[in-house]
PDB file of C-alpha atoms in Angstrom:
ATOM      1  CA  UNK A   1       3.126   2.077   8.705  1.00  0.00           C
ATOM      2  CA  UNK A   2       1.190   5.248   8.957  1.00  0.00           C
ATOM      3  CA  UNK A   3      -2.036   6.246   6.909  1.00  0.00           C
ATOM      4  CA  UNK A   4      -1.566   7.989   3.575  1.00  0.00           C
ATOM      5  CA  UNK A   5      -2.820  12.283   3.488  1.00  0.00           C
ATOM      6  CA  UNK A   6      -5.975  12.572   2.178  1.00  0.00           C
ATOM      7  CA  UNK A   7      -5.326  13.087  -1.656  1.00  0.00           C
ATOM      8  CA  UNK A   8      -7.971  15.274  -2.903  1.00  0.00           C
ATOM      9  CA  UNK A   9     -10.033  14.673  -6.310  1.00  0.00           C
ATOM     10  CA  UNK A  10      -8.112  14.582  -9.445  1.00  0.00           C
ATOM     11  CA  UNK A  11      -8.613  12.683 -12.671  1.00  0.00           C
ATOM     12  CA  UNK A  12      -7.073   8.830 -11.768  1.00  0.00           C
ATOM     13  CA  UNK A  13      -3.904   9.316 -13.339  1.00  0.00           C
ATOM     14  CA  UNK A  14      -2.831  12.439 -11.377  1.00  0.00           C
ATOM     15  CA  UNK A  15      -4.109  11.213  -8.088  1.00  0.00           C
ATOM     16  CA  UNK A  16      -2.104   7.444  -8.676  1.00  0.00           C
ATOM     17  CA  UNK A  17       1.143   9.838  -9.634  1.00  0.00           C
ATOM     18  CA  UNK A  18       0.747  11.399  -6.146  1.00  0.00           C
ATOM     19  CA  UNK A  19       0.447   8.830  -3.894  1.00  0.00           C
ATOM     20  CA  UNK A  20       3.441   7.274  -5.737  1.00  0.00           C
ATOM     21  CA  UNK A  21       5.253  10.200  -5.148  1.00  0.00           C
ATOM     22  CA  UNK A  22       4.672  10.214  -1.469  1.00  0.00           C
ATOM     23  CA  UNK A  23       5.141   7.262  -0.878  1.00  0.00           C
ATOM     24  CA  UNK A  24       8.501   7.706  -2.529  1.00  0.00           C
ATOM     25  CA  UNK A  25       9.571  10.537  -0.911  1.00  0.00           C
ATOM     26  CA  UNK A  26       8.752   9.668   2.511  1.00  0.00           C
ATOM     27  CA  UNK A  27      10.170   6.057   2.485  1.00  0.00           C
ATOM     28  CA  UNK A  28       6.540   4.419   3.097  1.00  0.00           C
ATOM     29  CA  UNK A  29       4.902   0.934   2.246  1.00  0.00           C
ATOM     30  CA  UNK A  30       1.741   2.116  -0.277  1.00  0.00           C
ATOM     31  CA  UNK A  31      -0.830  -0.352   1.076  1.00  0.00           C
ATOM     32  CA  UNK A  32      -3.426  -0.909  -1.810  1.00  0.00           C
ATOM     33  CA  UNK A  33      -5.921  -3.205  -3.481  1.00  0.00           C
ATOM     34  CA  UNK A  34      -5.425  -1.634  -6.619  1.00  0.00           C
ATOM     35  CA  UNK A  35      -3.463  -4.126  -9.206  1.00  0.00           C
ATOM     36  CA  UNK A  36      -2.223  -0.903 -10.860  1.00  0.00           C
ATOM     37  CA  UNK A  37      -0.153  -0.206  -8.323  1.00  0.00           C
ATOM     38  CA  UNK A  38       1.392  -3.955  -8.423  1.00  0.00           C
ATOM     39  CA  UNK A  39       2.149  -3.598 -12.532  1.00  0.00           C
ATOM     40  CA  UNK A  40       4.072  -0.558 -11.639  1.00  0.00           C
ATOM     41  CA  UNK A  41       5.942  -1.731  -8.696  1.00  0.00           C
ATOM     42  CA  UNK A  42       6.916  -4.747 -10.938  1.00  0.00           C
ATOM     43  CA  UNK A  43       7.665  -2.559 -14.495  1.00  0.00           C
ATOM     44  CA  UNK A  44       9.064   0.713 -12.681  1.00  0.00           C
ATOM     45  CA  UNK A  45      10.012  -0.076  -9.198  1.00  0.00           C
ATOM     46  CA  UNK A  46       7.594   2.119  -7.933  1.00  0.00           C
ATOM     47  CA  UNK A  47       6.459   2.302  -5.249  1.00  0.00           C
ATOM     48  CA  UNK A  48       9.389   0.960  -3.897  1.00  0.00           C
ATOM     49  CA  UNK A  49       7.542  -0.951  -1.273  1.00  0.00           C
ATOM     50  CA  UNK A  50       4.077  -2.835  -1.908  1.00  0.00           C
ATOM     51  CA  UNK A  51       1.454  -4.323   0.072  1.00  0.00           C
ATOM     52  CA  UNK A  52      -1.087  -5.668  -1.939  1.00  0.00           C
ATOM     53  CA  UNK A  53      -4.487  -6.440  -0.309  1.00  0.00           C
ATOM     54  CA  UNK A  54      -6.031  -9.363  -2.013  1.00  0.00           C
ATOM     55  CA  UNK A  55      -9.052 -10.215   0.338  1.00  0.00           C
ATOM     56  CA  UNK A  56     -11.892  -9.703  -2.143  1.00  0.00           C
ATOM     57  CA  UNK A  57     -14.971  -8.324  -0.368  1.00  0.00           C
ATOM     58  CA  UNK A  58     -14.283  -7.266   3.342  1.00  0.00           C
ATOM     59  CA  UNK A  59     -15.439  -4.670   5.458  1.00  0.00           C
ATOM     60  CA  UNK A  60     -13.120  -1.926   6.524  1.00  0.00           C
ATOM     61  CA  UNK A  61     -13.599  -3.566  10.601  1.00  0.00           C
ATOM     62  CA  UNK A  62     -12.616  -6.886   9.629  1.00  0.00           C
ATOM     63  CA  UNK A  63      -9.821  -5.605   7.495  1.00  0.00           C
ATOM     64  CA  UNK A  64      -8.179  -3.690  10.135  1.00  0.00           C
ATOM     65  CA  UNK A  65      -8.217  -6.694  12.614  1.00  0.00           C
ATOM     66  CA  UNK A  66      -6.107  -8.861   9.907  1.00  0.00           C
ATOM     67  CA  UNK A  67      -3.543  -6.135   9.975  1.00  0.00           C
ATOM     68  CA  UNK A  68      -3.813  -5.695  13.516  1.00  0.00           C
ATOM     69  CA  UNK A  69      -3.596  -9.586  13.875  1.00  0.00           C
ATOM     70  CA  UNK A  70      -0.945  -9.779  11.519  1.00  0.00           C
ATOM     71  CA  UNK A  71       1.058  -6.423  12.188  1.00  0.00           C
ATOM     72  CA  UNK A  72       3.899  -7.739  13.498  1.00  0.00           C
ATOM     73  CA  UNK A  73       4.786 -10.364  10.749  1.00  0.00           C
ATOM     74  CA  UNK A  74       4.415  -7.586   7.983  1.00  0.00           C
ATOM     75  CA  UNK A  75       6.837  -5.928   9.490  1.00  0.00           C
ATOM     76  CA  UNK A  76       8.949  -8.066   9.781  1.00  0.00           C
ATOM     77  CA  UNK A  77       8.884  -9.513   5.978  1.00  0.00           C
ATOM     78  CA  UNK A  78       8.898  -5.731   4.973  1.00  0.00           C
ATOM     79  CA  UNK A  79      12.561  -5.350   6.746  1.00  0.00           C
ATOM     80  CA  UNK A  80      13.189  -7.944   4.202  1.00  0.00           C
ATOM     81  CA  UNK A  81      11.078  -7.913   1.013  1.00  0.00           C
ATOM     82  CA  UNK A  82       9.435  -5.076  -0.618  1.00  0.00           C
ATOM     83  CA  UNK A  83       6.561  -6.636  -2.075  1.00  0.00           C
TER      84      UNK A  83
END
């Protein structure tokens, strides 16, 4: 699970097509809060894999130590599920 390239400043649209296309192309789990990204991956399939953060109102420090608590588990459901 590696960090997303910083997308520069489009309008929204553009800039959601992009990291969907990424994370297509280069096989990677699009971790997001955005529920925009969750109708897609239901509609369209894409992104292919999904994890959608659902935490409400957490700073960045404590977010990263739930992943880093958790890392191992959410890799292991990924090599199963893609959502």
């Amino acid at each position: 699970m590696l960090g997303t390239p910083m997308i520069y400043p489009t309008k929204t649209g553009q800039r959601t097509m992009k990291i969907r296309a990424i994370a297509k192309e280069e096989r990677r789990i699009l971790i997001t809060k955005d529920n925009d990204f969750f109708d897609s991956s239901i509609l369209s399939k894409s992104p292919a894999r999904l994890l959608l953060i659902s935490t409400g109102n957490i700073i960045n420090k404590h977010l990263f130590a739930l992943f880093e608590k958790n890392i191992e588990l959410i890799i292991k459901y990924f090599e199963t599920y893609s959502f």
